[in-house]
Amino acid sequence: MSHIIIRGGRRLEGALTVQGAKNSVLPILAATILHPGQTVLQGCPHLSDVEASIRILRHLGCKARWEGEALVVDAGSMSRRDIPDHLMREMRSSVIFLGAILARLGRAEMSYPGGCELGPRPIDLHLTALRQLGAELREEGGRLRCTAQRMAGREIALSIPSVGATENVILAACGAEGETTIFNAAREPEIADLQAFLRAMGCQVRGAGSSTVCVAGRRPTRDAVHTVMPDRIAAATYLAAVAAAGGQVELHRVNYRHLSTVTAALHGAGCQITGGEGRVVLRSDGALRSAGTVRTAPYPGFPTDAQAVLMAALLRGQGATVFVENIFENRYRHVDELCRMGADISVADRVAVVTGVPRLYGADVRATDLRGGAALLVAGLIADGTTRIGDIHHIQRGYEDPVRDLAALGADIALEEPPPAAHQ
């Protein structure tokens, strides 16, 4: 089993180019099957979740190949409409293929998805909305069997602004007759990026980024080339790392507006931050203070995916910071691992109170989920001694090469690979 080894205490300084967004490219990969032709995704991040999506595409009969930092998908040979259980279990967002398969073929079969264990994230919203479009869904033996011989556009009001449900309805609506209007749609930038990709293929989608999205039923008509938007959560992670360790970082290929709530919290904790076209610069002396109260919320609120890394950055901050998690129930699974390093964190239901301590200590810890693993990276950078992080496959789901990136900033960090198996 691989581990990440960090020897803390170094200031960080340098520049990084932010990877393509995990939360954007996954629904876009599902959208590629709408068009029986070729699409090119430039700036596609090399992540284990992307590889899982590629395995699904290939199972469906599509072709996918890497050309440097670009991923080329040809869905012209798509021949299957089912996704086996072992592929669905690899990631939670695999359910996004449901709407796309229905729009392309009118039938789909899959099991319930897997992914990080962050508490209940039911797909009921997805299924209810797809039924409103005319899909028939039934569960048999733990698998979903869906048929949609003729979907018709209509008005759909989501009970909560679910990102996944919004994306699934948009994809399905591309194969429906007439116009679909989604009210209370999620407003995340990644949905606007999905819209940009769909429009490049000839779909008629408008309103993404607002609470009302309209889709005129029209299947894609042309091949497309699309550049995946920068990953705002990866950017937030590296900002939090330098804020905690002290130093300066300049991030390139980043949208400053997408990071406004994160940079506001870091500024409140004592960092100097400036932003411009495609760049963000953060300076920190490493002596942070309380960020007050941080409440996660749907975009444009503070992102739940950045909660853990901000928490880690403030572990040695002066005073106490209160975190209120309003999105996922089990988003504090990383707390026990941080406490093994000497952190002072108390949790009650959805509230966590972080009281700064003078020192953290390196320890053997394990990543409990993707963003919790990123929090351990940040904590390891400011801990005395050596931190050894296990279960790093969680981190690899969303970060292309954090060891490379942090080492480029001056961190003492390395990937420890298991010894090769001895041949008998």
Tab-separated table of C-alpha atoms in Angstrom:
chain	number	residue	atom	x	y	z
A	1	MET	CA	0.000	0.000	0.000
A	2	SER	CA	1.352	3.436	-0.963
A	3	HIS	CA	1.810	6.236	1.566
A	4	ILE	CA	2.612	9.941	1.452
A	5	ILE	CA	5.430	10.974	3.787
A	6	ILE	CA	5.658	14.597	4.970
A	7	ARG	CA	8.299	16.188	7.189
A	8	GLY	CA	6.707	19.393	8.354
A	9	GLY	CA	8.026	22.811	9.189
A	10	ARG	CA	9.035	24.234	5.820
A	11	ARG	CA	7.784	27.507	4.395
A	12	LEU	CA	6.302	27.223	0.919
A	13	GLU	CA	6.956	29.482	-2.020
A	14	GLY	CA	6.463	29.326	-5.762
A	15	ALA	CA	3.890	29.119	-8.529
A	16	LEU	CA	1.504	26.373	-9.609
A	17	THR	CA	-0.843	25.854	-12.531
A	18	VAL	CA	-4.186	24.534	-11.303
A	19	GLN	CA	-5.427	21.243	-12.773
A	20	GLY	CA	-8.712	20.774	-14.596
A	21	ALA	CA	-11.741	20.426	-12.333
A	22	LYS	CA	-12.715	16.947	-11.179
A	23	ASN	CA	-16.293	18.026	-10.463
A	24	SER	CA	-16.592	19.458	-13.952
A	25	VAL	CA	-14.970	16.776	-16.077
A	26	LEU	CA	-16.970	13.849	-14.668
A	27	PRO	CA	-20.408	15.052	-15.895
A	28	ILE	CA	-18.775	16.198	-19.124
A	29	LEU	CA	-17.417	12.676	-19.670
A	30	ALA	CA	-20.967	11.355	-19.244
A	31	ALA	CA	-22.187	13.991	-21.708
A	32	THR	CA	-19.783	12.775	-24.398
A	33	ILE	CA	-22.030	9.771	-25.055
A	34	LEU	CA	-24.873	12.033	-26.210
A	35	HIS	CA	-23.061	12.560	-29.515
A	36	PRO	CA	-22.167	9.590	-31.752
A	37	GLY	CA	-18.926	11.246	-32.737
A	38	GLN	CA	-15.664	12.549	-31.329
A	39	THR	CA	-15.021	15.046	-28.552
A	40	VAL	CA	-11.700	16.350	-27.254
A	41	LEU	CA	-11.343	17.469	-23.632
A	42	GLN	CA	-8.291	19.637	-23.169
A	43	GLY	CA	-6.763	20.110	-19.730
A	44	CYS	CA	-8.420	16.920	-18.519
A	45	PRO	CA	-6.934	15.952	-15.118
A	46	HIS	CA	-5.315	12.541	-14.686
A	47	LEU	CA	-7.368	11.286	-11.723
A	48	SER	CA	-8.533	7.873	-10.586
A	49	ASP	CA	-12.156	9.069	-10.887
A	50	VAL	CA	-11.472	10.070	-14.500
A	51	GLU	CA	-10.006	6.630	-15.156
A	52	ALA	CA	-13.132	5.090	-13.604
A	53	SER	CA	-15.283	7.129	-16.004
A	54	ILE	CA	-13.116	5.990	-18.909
A	55	ARG	CA	-13.688	2.368	-17.892
A	56	ILE	CA	-17.444	3.014	-17.952
A	57	LEU	CA	-17.206	4.628	-21.384
A	58	ARG	CA	-15.226	1.700	-22.761
A	59	HIS	CA	-17.671	-0.796	-21.249
A	60	LEU	CA	-20.469	1.041	-23.070
A	61	GLY	CA	-18.544	0.561	-26.311
A	62	CYS	CA	-16.976	3.997	-26.619
A	63	LYS	CA	-13.334	4.621	-27.417
A	64	ALA	CA	-11.162	6.824	-25.226
A	65	ARG	CA	-7.487	7.663	-25.430
A	66	TRP	CA	-5.071	10.164	-23.924
A	67	GLU	CA	-3.159	12.556	-26.120
A	68	GLY	CA	-0.939	14.331	-23.604
A	69	GLU	CA	-3.191	16.457	-21.388
A	70	ALA	CA	-6.153	15.954	-23.716
A	71	LEU	CA	-8.646	13.095	-23.564
A	72	VAL	CA	-10.256	12.066	-26.842
A	73	VAL	CA	-13.604	10.237	-26.655
A	74	ASP	CA	-15.352	8.658	-29.628
A	75	ALA	CA	-18.890	7.557	-28.759
A	76	GLY	CA	-19.817	6.514	-32.274
A	77	SER	CA	-19.431	2.828	-31.435
A	78	MET	CA	-21.494	2.914	-28.228
A	79	SER	CA	-23.346	-0.402	-28.108
A	80	ARG	CA	-24.349	-1.069	-24.491
A	81	ARG	CA	-26.753	0.581	-22.108
A	82	ASP	CA	-25.787	-1.165	-18.850
A	83	ILE	CA	-23.113	-0.378	-16.258
A	84	PRO	CA	-21.988	-3.305	-14.077
A	85	ASP	CA	-21.953	-3.115	-10.312
A	86	HIS	CA	-18.159	-3.065	-9.904
A	87	LEU	CA	-17.870	0.045	-12.098
A	88	MET	CA	-20.760	1.842	-10.384
A	89	ARG	CA	-19.181	1.261	-6.972
A	90	GLU	CA	-15.976	3.047	-7.890
A	91	MET	CA	-17.417	6.562	-7.570
A	92	ARG	CA	-20.580	8.298	-6.432
A	93	SER	CA	-20.905	10.457	-9.532
A	94	SER	CA	-21.284	7.405	-11.792
A	95	VAL	CA	-25.052	7.934	-11.525
A	96	ILE	CA	-24.624	10.915	-13.870
A	97	PHE	CA	-24.422	8.424	-16.749
A	98	LEU	CA	-28.100	7.562	-16.218
A	99	GLY	CA	-29.541	10.688	-17.829
A	100	ALA	CA	-27.051	10.579	-20.692
A	101	ILE	CA	-27.709	6.916	-21.551
A	102	LEU	CA	-31.466	7.490	-21.489
A	103	ALA	CA	-31.100	10.482	-23.809
A	104	ARG	CA	-28.938	8.512	-26.253
A	105	LEU	CA	-30.537	5.039	-26.202
A	106	GLY	CA	-33.863	5.307	-24.345
A	107	ARG	CA	-32.966	2.529	-21.896
A	108	ALA	CA	-30.421	2.156	-19.095
A	109	GLU	CA	-29.526	-0.341	-16.413
A	110	MET	CA	-27.200	0.191	-13.439
A	111	SER	CA	-26.801	-0.387	-9.704
A	112	TYR	CA	-26.614	2.323	-7.070
A	113	PRO	CA	-23.314	4.272	-7.056
A	114	GLY	CA	-20.424	4.104	-4.586
A	115	GLY	CA	-17.836	6.728	-3.628
A	116	CYS	CA	-16.801	8.480	-0.412
A	117	GLU	CA	-18.919	7.665	2.622
A	118	LEU	CA	-20.141	11.130	3.484
A	119	GLY	CA	-23.549	10.132	4.751
A	120	PRO	CA	-26.804	9.759	2.831
A	121	ARG	CA	-26.713	11.302	-0.633
A	122	PRO	CA	-29.862	9.723	-2.022
A	123	ILE	CA	-30.454	9.774	-5.742
A	124	ASP	CA	-34.197	10.138	-5.195
A	125	LEU	CA	-34.054	13.672	-6.633
A	126	HIS	CA	-32.482	12.315	-9.814
A	127	LEU	CA	-35.061	9.570	-10.204
A	128	THR	CA	-38.052	11.803	-9.439
A	129	ALA	CA	-36.959	14.366	-12.016
A	130	LEU	CA	-36.307	11.720	-14.674
A	131	ARG	CA	-39.767	10.278	-14.072
A	132	GLN	CA	-41.213	13.736	-14.665
A	133	LEU	CA	-39.542	13.720	-18.072
A	134	GLY	CA	-41.292	10.445	-18.872
A	135	ALA	CA	-38.761	7.815	-17.818
A	136	GLU	CA	-40.003	4.615	-16.207
A	137	LEU	CA	-37.734	3.386	-13.439
A	138	ARG	CA	-37.936	0.281	-11.321
A	139	GLU	CA	-35.601	-1.484	-8.937
A	140	GLU	CA	-34.976	-5.189	-9.358
A	141	GLY	CA	-32.422	-7.029	-7.279
A	142	GLY	CA	-30.571	-3.869	-6.300
A	143	ARG	CA	-30.344	-2.627	-9.888
A	144	LEU	CA	-32.142	0.232	-11.572
A	145	ARG	CA	-33.876	-0.607	-14.843
A	146	CYS	CA	-34.933	2.466	-16.743
A	147	THR	CA	-36.807	2.973	-19.971
A	148	ALA	CA	-37.615	6.221	-21.716
A	149	GLN	CA	-38.928	5.547	-25.192
A	150	ARG	CA	-40.248	9.073	-25.418
A	151	MET	CA	-39.295	11.793	-22.957
A	152	ALA	CA	-41.068	15.136	-23.075
A	153	GLY	CA	-39.761	18.427	-21.737
A	154	ARG	CA	-41.568	20.065	-18.861
A	155	GLU	CA	-41.041	22.294	-15.830
A	156	ILE	CA	-39.151	20.567	-13.006
A	157	ALA	CA	-38.689	22.126	-9.568
A	158	LEU	CA	-35.948	20.528	-7.469
A	159	SER	CA	-36.641	20.413	-3.739
A	160	ILE	CA	-32.994	21.287	-3.046
A	161	PRO	CA	-30.376	22.676	-5.461
A	162	SER	CA	-28.614	19.350	-5.972
A	163	VAL	CA	-25.617	19.538	-8.292
A	164	GLY	CA	-25.884	15.930	-9.447
A	165	ALA	CA	-29.630	16.068	-10.007
A	166	THR	CA	-29.324	19.320	-11.968
A	167	GLU	CA	-26.668	17.777	-14.210
A	168	ASN	CA	-28.584	14.529	-14.707
A	169	VAL	CA	-31.763	16.367	-15.717
A	170	ILE	CA	-29.846	18.600	-18.140
A	171	LEU	CA	-28.332	15.547	-19.863
A	172	ALA	CA	-31.617	13.662	-20.033
A	173	ALA	CA	-33.471	16.751	-21.273
A	174	CYS	CA	-31.151	16.936	-24.282
A	175	GLY	CA	-32.926	13.793	-25.509
A	176	ALA	CA	-36.463	14.933	-24.632
A	177	GLU	CA	-38.963	16.523	-26.981
A	178	GLY	CA	-39.683	20.176	-26.313
A	179	GLU	CA	-38.237	22.472	-23.659
A	180	THR	CA	-37.358	21.538	-20.077
A	181	THR	CA	-37.074	24.242	-17.427
A	182	ILE	CA	-35.318	23.386	-14.161
A	183	PHE	CA	-36.198	25.580	-11.195
A	184	ASN	CA	-34.087	25.738	-8.017
A	185	ALA	CA	-31.178	24.412	-10.071
A	186	ALA	CA	-27.718	24.250	-8.511
A	187	ARG	CA	-25.597	27.263	-9.443
A	188	GLU	CA	-22.097	25.789	-9.224
A	189	PRO	CA	-19.561	26.921	-11.864
A	190	GLU	CA	-19.113	23.293	-12.914
A	191	ILE	CA	-22.687	23.284	-14.237
A	192	ALA	CA	-21.892	26.318	-16.374
A	193	ASP	CA	-18.880	24.401	-17.702
A	194	LEU	CA	-21.141	21.457	-18.590
A	195	GLN	CA	-23.429	23.886	-20.430
A	196	ALA	CA	-20.462	25.294	-22.368
A	197	PHE	CA	-19.471	21.788	-23.459
A	198	LEU	CA	-23.023	20.856	-24.493
A	199	ARG	CA	-23.395	24.056	-26.496
A	200	ALA	CA	-20.099	23.330	-28.243
A	201	MET	CA	-21.713	20.055	-29.411
A	202	GLY	CA	-24.820	21.854	-30.644
A	203	CYS	CA	-27.192	21.397	-27.700
A	204	GLN	CA	-29.458	24.264	-26.698
A	205	VAL	CA	-28.906	24.929	-22.996
A	206	ARG	CA	-29.051	28.291	-21.263
A	207	GLY	CA	-29.174	29.672	-17.745
A	208	ALA	CA	-26.496	27.483	-16.112
A	209	GLY	CA	-24.987	29.352	-13.191
A	210	SER	CA	-28.413	30.695	-12.228
A	211	SER	CA	-31.255	28.979	-10.399
A	212	THR	CA	-33.228	28.486	-13.626
A	213	VAL	CA	-31.842	26.362	-16.455
A	214	CYS	CA	-33.619	25.794	-19.774
A	215	VAL	CA	-32.908	22.929	-22.158
A	216	ALA	CA	-34.459	22.736	-25.606
A	217	GLY	CA	-34.557	19.061	-26.503
A	218	ARG	CA	-31.953	18.660	-29.179
A	219	ARG	CA	-29.321	15.973	-29.447
A	220	PRO	CA	-25.754	17.065	-30.231
A	221	THR	CA	-24.999	17.600	-33.905
A	222	ARG	CA	-21.240	18.115	-34.094
A	223	ASP	CA	-17.857	17.092	-32.739
A	224	ALA	CA	-16.456	19.423	-30.113
A	225	VAL	CA	-13.238	20.563	-28.473
A	226	HIS	CA	-13.571	21.855	-24.912
A	227	THR	CA	-11.116	23.011	-22.244
A	228	VAL	CA	-12.088	21.854	-18.750
A	229	MET	CA	-12.406	24.690	-16.225
A	230	PRO	CA	-9.806	24.985	-13.418
A	231	ASP	CA	-10.424	23.063	-10.202
A	232	ARG	CA	-11.470	25.570	-7.548
A	233	ILE	CA	-11.145	22.987	-4.747
A	234	ALA	CA	-7.596	22.030	-5.721
A	235	ALA	CA	-6.824	25.759	-5.782
A	236	ALA	CA	-8.382	26.185	-2.327
A	237	THR	CA	-6.273	23.290	-1.040
A	238	TYR	CA	-2.975	24.842	-2.127
A	239	LEU	CA	-4.020	28.245	-0.805
A	240	ALA	CA	-4.819	26.638	2.564
A	241	ALA	CA	-1.494	24.794	2.569
A	242	VAL	CA	0.570	27.966	2.064
A	243	ALA	CA	-1.618	29.925	4.480
A	244	ALA	CA	-0.842	27.380	7.196
A	245	ALA	CA	2.843	26.785	6.449
A	246	GLY	CA	3.677	30.403	5.687
A	247	GLY	CA	5.160	31.760	2.497
A	248	GLN	CA	3.800	32.842	-0.857
A	249	VAL	CA	2.092	31.056	-3.746
A	250	GLU	CA	0.915	32.276	-7.119
A	251	LEU	CA	-1.752	30.110	-8.711
A	252	HIS	CA	-2.243	30.263	-12.468
A	253	ARG	CA	-5.237	29.122	-14.524
A	254	VAL	CA	-7.691	29.865	-11.753
A	255	ASN	CA	-10.940	31.834	-11.586
A	256	TYR	CA	-10.654	34.246	-8.649
A	257	ARG	CA	-14.423	34.783	-8.445
A	258	HIS	CA	-15.033	31.065	-7.922
A	259	LEU	CA	-12.847	31.209	-4.796
A	260	SER	CA	-14.370	34.305	-3.194
A	261	THR	CA	-15.710	32.666	-0.026
A	262	VAL	CA	-12.514	30.685	0.522
A	263	THR	CA	-10.239	33.680	0.002
A	264	ALA	CA	-12.487	35.761	2.272
A	265	ALA	CA	-12.047	33.215	5.076
A	266	LEU	CA	-8.270	33.072	4.584
A	267	HIS	CA	-8.079	36.867	4.484
A	268	GLY	CA	-10.033	36.997	7.710
A	269	ALA	CA	-7.519	34.569	9.210
A	270	GLY	CA	-4.648	36.934	8.405
A	271	CYS	CA	-3.506	36.185	4.839
A	272	GLN	CA	-2.827	38.756	2.147
A	273	ILE	CA	-4.580	37.787	-1.088
A	274	THR	CA	-4.723	39.458	-4.459
A	275	GLY	CA	-6.413	38.231	-7.603
A	276	GLY	CA	-6.475	39.094	-11.256
A	277	GLU	CA	-7.233	37.583	-14.632
A	278	GLY	CA	-6.486	33.887	-14.297
A	279	ARG	CA	-4.311	34.191	-11.181
A	280	VAL	CA	-4.393	34.392	-7.395
A	281	VAL	CA	-1.498	35.323	-5.090
A	282	LEU	CA	-1.507	34.497	-1.367
A	283	ARG	CA	1.032	35.610	1.217
A	284	SER	CA	1.084	34.357	4.789
A	285	ASP	CA	3.438	34.509	7.771
A	286	GLY	CA	1.921	31.264	9.039
A	287	ALA	CA	0.581	32.923	12.202
A	288	LEU	CA	-3.137	32.625	11.476
A	289	ARG	CA	-6.046	33.656	13.652
A	290	SER	CA	-9.642	32.522	13.950
A	291	ALA	CA	-11.801	32.757	10.841
A	292	GLY	CA	-14.920	33.214	12.984
A	293	THR	CA	-17.795	31.028	11.839
A	294	VAL	CA	-17.646	29.139	8.547
A	295	ARG	CA	-20.926	27.765	7.220
A	296	THR	CA	-20.931	25.494	4.196
A	297	ALA	CA	-23.662	26.161	1.647
A	298	PRO	CA	-24.485	25.603	-2.007
A	299	TYR	CA	-22.642	27.901	-4.405
A	300	PRO	CA	-22.049	30.816	-4.101
A	301	GLY	CA	-21.695	29.935	-0.410
A	302	PHE	CA	-18.622	28.377	1.191
A	303	PRO	CA	-17.985	25.015	-0.535
A	304	THR	CA	-18.307	21.888	1.577
A	305	ASP	CA	-15.360	20.436	-0.351
A	306	ALA	CA	-13.080	23.171	1.056
A	307	GLN	CA	-14.218	22.795	4.656
A	308	ALA	CA	-11.669	20.151	5.651
A	309	VAL	CA	-8.613	21.911	4.187
A	310	LEU	CA	-9.531	25.243	5.804
A	311	MET	CA	-10.019	23.427	9.104
A	312	ALA	CA	-6.531	21.923	8.807
A	313	ALA	CA	-5.012	25.313	8.006
A	314	LEU	CA	-6.430	26.772	11.228
A	315	LEU	CA	-5.296	24.014	13.603
A	316	ARG	CA	-2.511	26.223	14.980
A	317	GLY	CA	-4.432	29.466	14.564
A	318	GLN	CA	-5.018	31.814	17.470
A	319	GLY	CA	-8.508	31.468	18.954
A	320	ALA	CA	-11.402	29.262	17.915
A	321	THR	CA	-13.145	28.818	14.567
A	322	VAL	CA	-16.632	27.333	14.314
A	323	PHE	CA	-17.529	25.194	11.310
A	324	VAL	CA	-21.163	24.447	10.483
A	325	GLU	CA	-21.576	21.700	7.862
A	326	ASN	CA	-24.891	22.147	6.057
A	327	ILE	CA	-24.376	19.814	3.086
A	328	PHE	CA	-23.219	16.337	4.195
A	329	GLU	CA	-23.826	14.587	7.502
A	330	ASN	CA	-20.508	12.756	7.808
A	331	ARG	CA	-18.122	15.438	6.606
A	332	TYR	CA	-16.095	15.395	9.836
A	333	ARG	CA	-14.604	11.928	9.472
A	334	HIS	CA	-11.149	13.470	9.179
A	335	VAL	CA	-11.396	15.021	12.653
A	336	ASP	CA	-10.213	11.916	14.531
A	337	GLU	CA	-7.136	11.701	12.316
A	338	LEU	CA	-6.316	15.378	12.882
A	339	CYS	CA	-6.706	14.879	16.630
A	340	ARG	CA	-4.124	12.080	16.444
A	341	MET	CA	-1.733	14.853	15.407
A	342	GLY	CA	-2.586	16.980	18.454
A	343	ALA	CA	-5.445	19.075	17.086
A	344	ASP	CA	-8.109	20.403	19.460
A	345	ILE	CA	-11.452	19.842	17.717
A	346	SER	CA	-14.829	19.190	19.312
A	347	VAL	CA	-17.775	17.992	17.225
A	348	ALA	CA	-21.478	18.048	18.010
A	349	ASP	CA	-23.798	16.998	15.209
A	350	ARG	CA	-23.080	19.379	12.286
A	351	VAL	CA	-20.893	21.790	14.274
A	352	ALA	CA	-17.146	21.504	14.787
A	353	VAL	CA	-15.161	23.922	16.951
A	354	VAL	CA	-11.452	24.180	16.174
A	355	THR	CA	-9.324	25.712	18.918
A	356	GLY	CA	-5.798	26.533	17.863
A	357	VAL	CA	-2.909	24.701	19.545
A	358	PRO	CA	0.766	25.737	19.732
A	359	ARG	CA	2.083	22.613	18.031
A	360	LEU	CA	1.014	19.635	15.951
A	361	TYR	CA	2.916	16.371	15.863
A	362	GLY	CA	3.568	14.035	12.968
A	363	ALA	CA	1.749	10.719	13.167
A	364	ASP	CA	0.606	7.727	11.160
A	365	VAL	CA	-2.818	8.694	9.826
A	366	ARG	CA	-5.114	7.585	7.039
A	367	ALA	CA	-7.250	9.423	4.533
A	368	THR	CA	-10.912	8.761	5.336
A	369	ASP	CA	-12.214	10.366	2.135
A	370	LEU	CA	-11.016	12.649	-0.641
A	371	ARG	CA	-11.160	16.038	1.075
A	372	GLY	CA	-10.284	14.598	4.484
A	373	GLY	CA	-7.124	13.224	2.896
A	374	ALA	CA	-6.293	16.679	1.550
A	375	ALA	CA	-6.713	18.063	5.080
A	376	LEU	CA	-4.076	15.607	6.307
A	377	LEU	CA	-1.677	16.909	3.652
A	378	VAL	CA	-2.143	20.450	4.988
A	379	ALA	CA	-1.785	19.347	8.614
A	380	GLY	CA	1.348	17.360	7.837
A	381	LEU	CA	3.018	20.471	6.412
A	382	ILE	CA	2.756	22.287	9.764
A	383	ALA	CA	3.345	19.358	12.125
A	384	ASP	CA	6.619	18.696	13.927
A	385	GLY	CA	8.290	15.502	12.779
A	386	THR	CA	7.057	13.053	10.184
A	387	THR	CA	3.479	12.416	9.066
A	388	ARG	CA	2.717	9.215	7.189
A	389	ILE	CA	-0.609	9.208	5.338
A	390	GLY	CA	-2.222	5.938	4.295
A	391	ASP	CA	-5.238	5.099	2.133
A	392	ILE	CA	-4.076	7.744	-0.324
A	393	HIS	CA	-6.274	6.291	-3.071
A	394	HIS	CA	-8.923	8.655	-1.713
A	395	ILE	CA	-6.654	11.648	-2.400
A	396	GLN	CA	-5.835	10.367	-5.874
A	397	ARG	CA	-9.529	10.532	-6.775
A	398	GLY	CA	-9.387	14.323	-6.926
A	399	TYR	CA	-5.765	15.522	-6.997
A	400	GLU	CA	-3.572	14.857	-9.998
A	401	ASP	CA	-0.205	14.876	-8.212
A	402	PRO	CA	-0.203	16.682	-4.843
A	403	VAL	CA	3.243	15.321	-3.971
A	404	ARG	CA	4.711	16.901	-7.109
A	405	ASP	CA	2.885	20.178	-6.587
A	406	LEU	CA	3.738	20.615	-2.896
A	407	ALA	CA	7.351	19.575	-3.490
A	408	ALA	CA	7.555	22.263	-6.187
A	409	LEU	CA	6.638	24.792	-3.494
A	410	GLY	CA	9.408	23.533	-1.209
A	411	ALA	CA	7.617	20.967	0.954
A	412	ASP	CA	9.577	17.945	2.224
A	413	ILE	CA	7.145	15.387	0.842
A	414	ALA	CA	7.494	12.064	-0.945
A	415	LEU	CA	5.444	9.145	-2.227
A	416	GLU	CA	6.368	5.857	-0.552
A	417	GLU	CA	5.591	2.902	-2.789
A	418	PRO	CA	5.291	-0.664	-1.475
A	419	PRO	CA	8.230	-2.955	-2.295
A	420	PRO	CA	7.686	-5.164	-5.344
A	421	ALA	CA	6.375	-8.623	-4.589
A	422	ALA	CA	9.068	-11.256	-4.446
A	423	HIS	CA	8.941	-13.887	-7.202
A	424	GLN	CA	8.853	-17.469	-6.094
